[in-house]
Short mmCIF file of C-alpha atoms in Angstrom, two decimals:
data_model
loop_
_atom_site.label_atom_id
_atom_site.label_comp_id
_atom_site.label_asym_id
_atom_site.label_seq_id
_atom_site.Cartn_x
_atom_site.Cartn_y
_atom_site.Cartn_z
CA VAL X 1 16.30 -82.23 -11.77
CA VAL X 2 16.89 -79.05 -13.78
CA LYS X 3 19.00 -80.86 -16.39
CA ASN X 4 16.44 -83.66 -16.83
CA THR X 5 13.46 -81.31 -16.89
CA PHE X 6 15.07 -79.04 -19.46
CA GLN X 7 15.89 -82.06 -21.63
CA MET X 8 12.30 -83.33 -21.48
CA LEU X 9 10.95 -79.89 -22.27
CA LYS X 10 13.41 -79.41 -25.13
CA ASP X 11 12.39 -82.75 -26.64
CA GLN X 12 8.65 -82.20 -26.26
CA ILE X 13 7.83 -78.51 -26.77
CA ALA X 14 8.36 -76.22 -29.72
CA SER X 15 10.44 -73.20 -28.70
CA ASN X 16 7.79 -70.71 -29.85
CA GLU X 17 5.00 -72.08 -27.63
CA ASP X 18 3.75 -70.10 -24.66
CA TRP X 19 4.11 -72.28 -21.56
CA VAL X 20 5.52 -72.24 -18.03
CA CYS X 21 7.06 -75.11 -16.08
CA ALA X 22 7.49 -74.88 -12.30
CA ILE X 23 10.54 -76.50 -10.71
CA ASN X 24 10.94 -76.83 -6.95
CA LEU X 25 14.31 -75.85 -5.47
CA SER X 26 15.58 -77.21 -2.18
CA GLY X 27 17.06 -75.15 0.62
CA GLN X 28 20.38 -76.81 -0.23
CA THR X 29 20.16 -75.48 -3.80
CA LEU X 30 19.54 -71.97 -2.46
CA CYS X 31 22.88 -72.19 -0.66
CA ASP X 32 24.80 -73.63 -3.62
CA ASP X 33 26.96 -70.83 -5.00
CA LYS X 34 27.45 -72.76 -8.26
CA PHE X 35 23.73 -73.23 -9.02
CA PHE X 36 23.19 -69.93 -10.82
CA ASP X 37 26.09 -70.49 -13.24
CA PHE X 38 24.93 -74.09 -13.79
CA LEU X 39 21.45 -72.81 -14.57
CA LEU X 40 22.69 -70.25 -17.09
CA SER X 41 24.64 -72.99 -18.83
CA GLU X 42 21.57 -75.25 -18.95
CA PHE X 43 19.45 -72.47 -20.47
CA LYS X 44 22.07 -72.04 -23.20
CA ILE X 45 22.48 -75.78 -23.89
CA SER X 46 18.75 -76.53 -23.99
CA ASN X 47 17.58 -73.31 -25.64
CA ILE X 48 14.79 -73.11 -23.05
CA ARG X 49 13.50 -69.56 -22.59
CA PRO X 50 14.02 -68.39 -18.97
CA GLU X 51 10.53 -66.82 -19.11
CA SER X 52 9.18 -70.38 -19.40
CA ILE X 53 10.55 -71.43 -16.01
CA CYS X 54 9.10 -70.64 -12.59
CA PHE X 55 11.20 -71.74 -9.65
CA GLU X 56 9.52 -72.57 -6.34
CA ILE X 57 11.00 -72.55 -2.86
CA THR X 58 9.23 -73.17 0.39
CA GLU X 59 8.69 -70.28 2.73
CA THR X 60 10.63 -72.17 5.42
CA ALA X 61 13.69 -72.63 3.15
CA ALA X 62 13.56 -68.98 2.08
CA ILE X 63 13.43 -67.69 5.66
CA ALA X 64 16.19 -70.07 6.82
CA ASN X 65 18.46 -68.79 4.01
CA LEU X 66 17.02 -65.29 3.58
CA ASN X 67 20.08 -63.47 2.21
CA LYS X 68 20.92 -66.22 -0.27
CA ALA X 69 17.25 -66.59 -1.25
CA VAL X 70 16.96 -62.86 -1.95
CA ARG X 71 20.12 -62.92 -4.10
CA LEU X 72 19.05 -66.00 -6.05
CA ILE X 73 15.48 -64.76 -6.59
CA ASN X 74 16.72 -61.38 -7.82
CA SER X 75 19.32 -62.98 -10.11
CA LEU X 76 16.80 -65.42 -11.59
CA LYS X 77 14.24 -62.67 -12.13
CA ASP X 78 16.91 -60.56 -13.88
CA VAL X 79 17.46 -63.44 -16.32
CA GLY X 80 13.69 -63.68 -16.95
CA CYS X 81 12.53 -66.53 -14.70
CA SER X 82 9.55 -66.17 -12.40
CA PHE X 83 9.47 -67.23 -8.76
CA ALA X 84 6.90 -68.75 -6.40
CA LEU X 85 6.98 -68.90 -2.63
CA ASP X 86 5.56 -72.32 -1.77
CA ASP X 87 3.62 -73.34 1.37
CA PHE X 88 3.03 -69.70 2.27
CA GLY X 89 1.52 -69.21 5.71
CA SER X 90 3.27 -72.18 7.29
CA GLY X 91 6.19 -70.09 8.59
CA LEU X 92 6.23 -67.98 11.73
CA SER X 93 6.82 -64.51 10.27
CA SER X 94 5.35 -64.79 6.80
CA PHE X 95 4.26 -61.23 6.18
CA SER X 96 7.39 -59.52 7.50
CA TYR X 97 9.72 -61.68 5.36
CA LEU X 98 7.51 -61.37 2.29
CA LYS X 99 8.53 -57.72 1.90
CA ASN X 100 12.11 -58.84 1.16
CA LEU X 101 11.28 -61.59 -1.33
CA LYS X 102 10.38 -60.30 -4.79
CA VAL X 103 8.27 -63.26 -5.86
CA ASP X 104 5.66 -63.48 -8.61
CA TYR X 105 3.40 -66.05 -6.92
CA LEU X 106 2.34 -66.95 -3.40
CA LYS X 107 1.26 -70.55 -3.02
CA ILE X 108 -1.16 -70.55 -0.10
CA ASP X 109 -0.37 -73.49 2.18
CA GLY X 110 -2.78 -76.39 1.71
CA SER X 111 -3.36 -76.73 5.46
CA PHE X 112 -5.50 -73.56 5.25
CA VAL X 113 -7.17 -74.45 1.96
CA ARG X 114 -8.08 -78.04 2.81
CA SER X 115 -10.94 -77.17 5.20
CA ILE X 116 -11.73 -73.64 4.03
CA VAL X 117 -15.42 -74.42 3.37
CA ASN X 118 -16.15 -75.40 7.00
CA ASN X 119 -13.51 -73.49 8.93
CA PRO X 120 -13.97 -69.71 9.22
CA ILE X 121 -10.45 -69.23 10.62
CA ASN X 122 -8.85 -70.95 7.64
CA LYS X 123 -11.06 -68.92 5.31
CA ALA X 124 -9.92 -65.70 7.01
CA MET X 125 -6.27 -66.80 6.70
CA VAL X 126 -6.67 -67.49 2.97
CA GLU X 127 -8.46 -64.15 2.48
CA SER X 128 -5.66 -62.32 4.34
CA ILE X 129 -2.86 -63.98 2.38
CA ASN X 130 -4.68 -63.35 -0.89
CA GLN X 131 -5.31 -59.70 -0.03
CA ILE X 132 -1.72 -59.01 1.05
CA GLY X 133 -0.41 -60.77 -2.06
CA HIS X 134 -2.62 -58.69 -4.35
CA VAL X 135 -1.71 -55.42 -2.61
CA MET X 136 1.93 -56.32 -3.26
CA GLY X 137 1.23 -57.20 -6.92
CA ILE X 138 1.75 -60.92 -6.33
CA ARG X 139 -0.54 -63.53 -7.87
CA THR X 140 -1.90 -66.20 -5.55
CA ILE X 141 -2.22 -69.96 -5.93
CA ALA X 142 -4.24 -72.15 -3.55
CA GLU X 143 -2.83 -75.63 -2.96
CA PHE X 144 -4.77 -78.83 -2.13
CA VAL X 145 -8.02 -77.93 -3.89
CA GLU X 146 -9.86 -81.24 -3.64
CA ASP X 147 -13.43 -80.39 -4.70
CA LYS X 148 -15.58 -77.93 -6.68
CA GLN X 149 -17.03 -76.30 -3.53
CA THR X 150 -13.55 -75.32 -2.37
CA GLU X 151 -12.63 -74.17 -5.88
CA MET X 152 -15.72 -71.94 -6.12
CA LEU X 153 -15.11 -70.40 -2.67
CA LEU X 154 -11.51 -69.60 -3.66
CA LYS X 155 -12.78 -68.02 -6.86
CA ASP X 156 -15.19 -65.86 -4.80
CA ILE X 157 -12.30 -64.81 -2.54
CA GLY X 158 -10.32 -63.79 -5.63
CA VAL X 159 -7.47 -66.32 -5.53
CA ASP X 160 -5.82 -66.25 -8.97
CA TYR X 161 -5.04 -69.95 -9.48
CA VAL X 162 -5.85 -73.27 -7.85
CA GLN X 163 -4.08 -76.61 -7.88
CA GLY X 164 -4.99 -80.00 -6.52
CA ARG X 165 -6.72 -83.26 -7.30
CA GLY X 166 -10.07 -81.48 -7.57
CA VAL X 167 -8.72 -79.63 -10.60
CA ALA X 168 -6.62 -82.37 -12.23
CA LYS X 169 -4.93 -85.54 -11.10
CA PRO X 170 -1.13 -85.82 -11.44
CA ARG X 171 0.07 -87.26 -14.77
CA PRO X 172 3.45 -87.89 -16.34
CA LEU X 173 5.03 -84.84 -18.00
CA ALA X 174 5.15 -86.47 -21.44
CA HIS X 175 1.39 -87.11 -21.33
CA LEU X 176 0.60 -83.52 -20.43
CA ILE X 177 2.83 -82.08 -23.12
CA ILE X 178 1.63 -84.43 -25.85
CA SER X 179 -1.98 -83.67 -24.97
CA ARG X 180 -1.33 -79.96 -25.18
CA LEU X 181 0.57 -80.19 -28.45
CA ASN X 182 -2.25 -82.21 -29.99
CA LYS X 183 -4.74 -79.68 -28.62
CA SER X 184 -6.79 -82.48 -27.04
CA PRO X 185 -8.42 -81.88 -23.63
CA ALA X 186 -6.11 -82.15 -20.66
#
């Protein structure tokens, strides 16, 4: 995935553009002792700036492999990459483990976001995650934003970013990049 993504990015984007691409990492990748060296090699081969890459791991994978996750996150951040903790809130001990993971983004689990407009408990959970993230200097992203009402409520709460079909439908990478390069609307 990394090799193919870097190749597509290299072929489509000028190196001086300001952009960020998020790549999900599996729990298996977290435990692969060769991944970091492979990644450094791919950065060199492709000439992709590490600051342009944000790696995502699920909270569950991070907790299951905490020591390796901490080492990999710290190593990737030292190189210049950013890091997101995906599906945050779905694990059992989210807040206690969060202190050990130096991530840049918390992706609030979509199960809380999906019914936030009509469910005061889910709203309180999103508010809590957002507040803790901000106190720790971590930007927040709400997943599964399916409509404008949900988007506006998240904006009122102070969530930094939203993602979901209510914001934009999934499209092939080449289409997104070409649209951006031509400065036409996304």
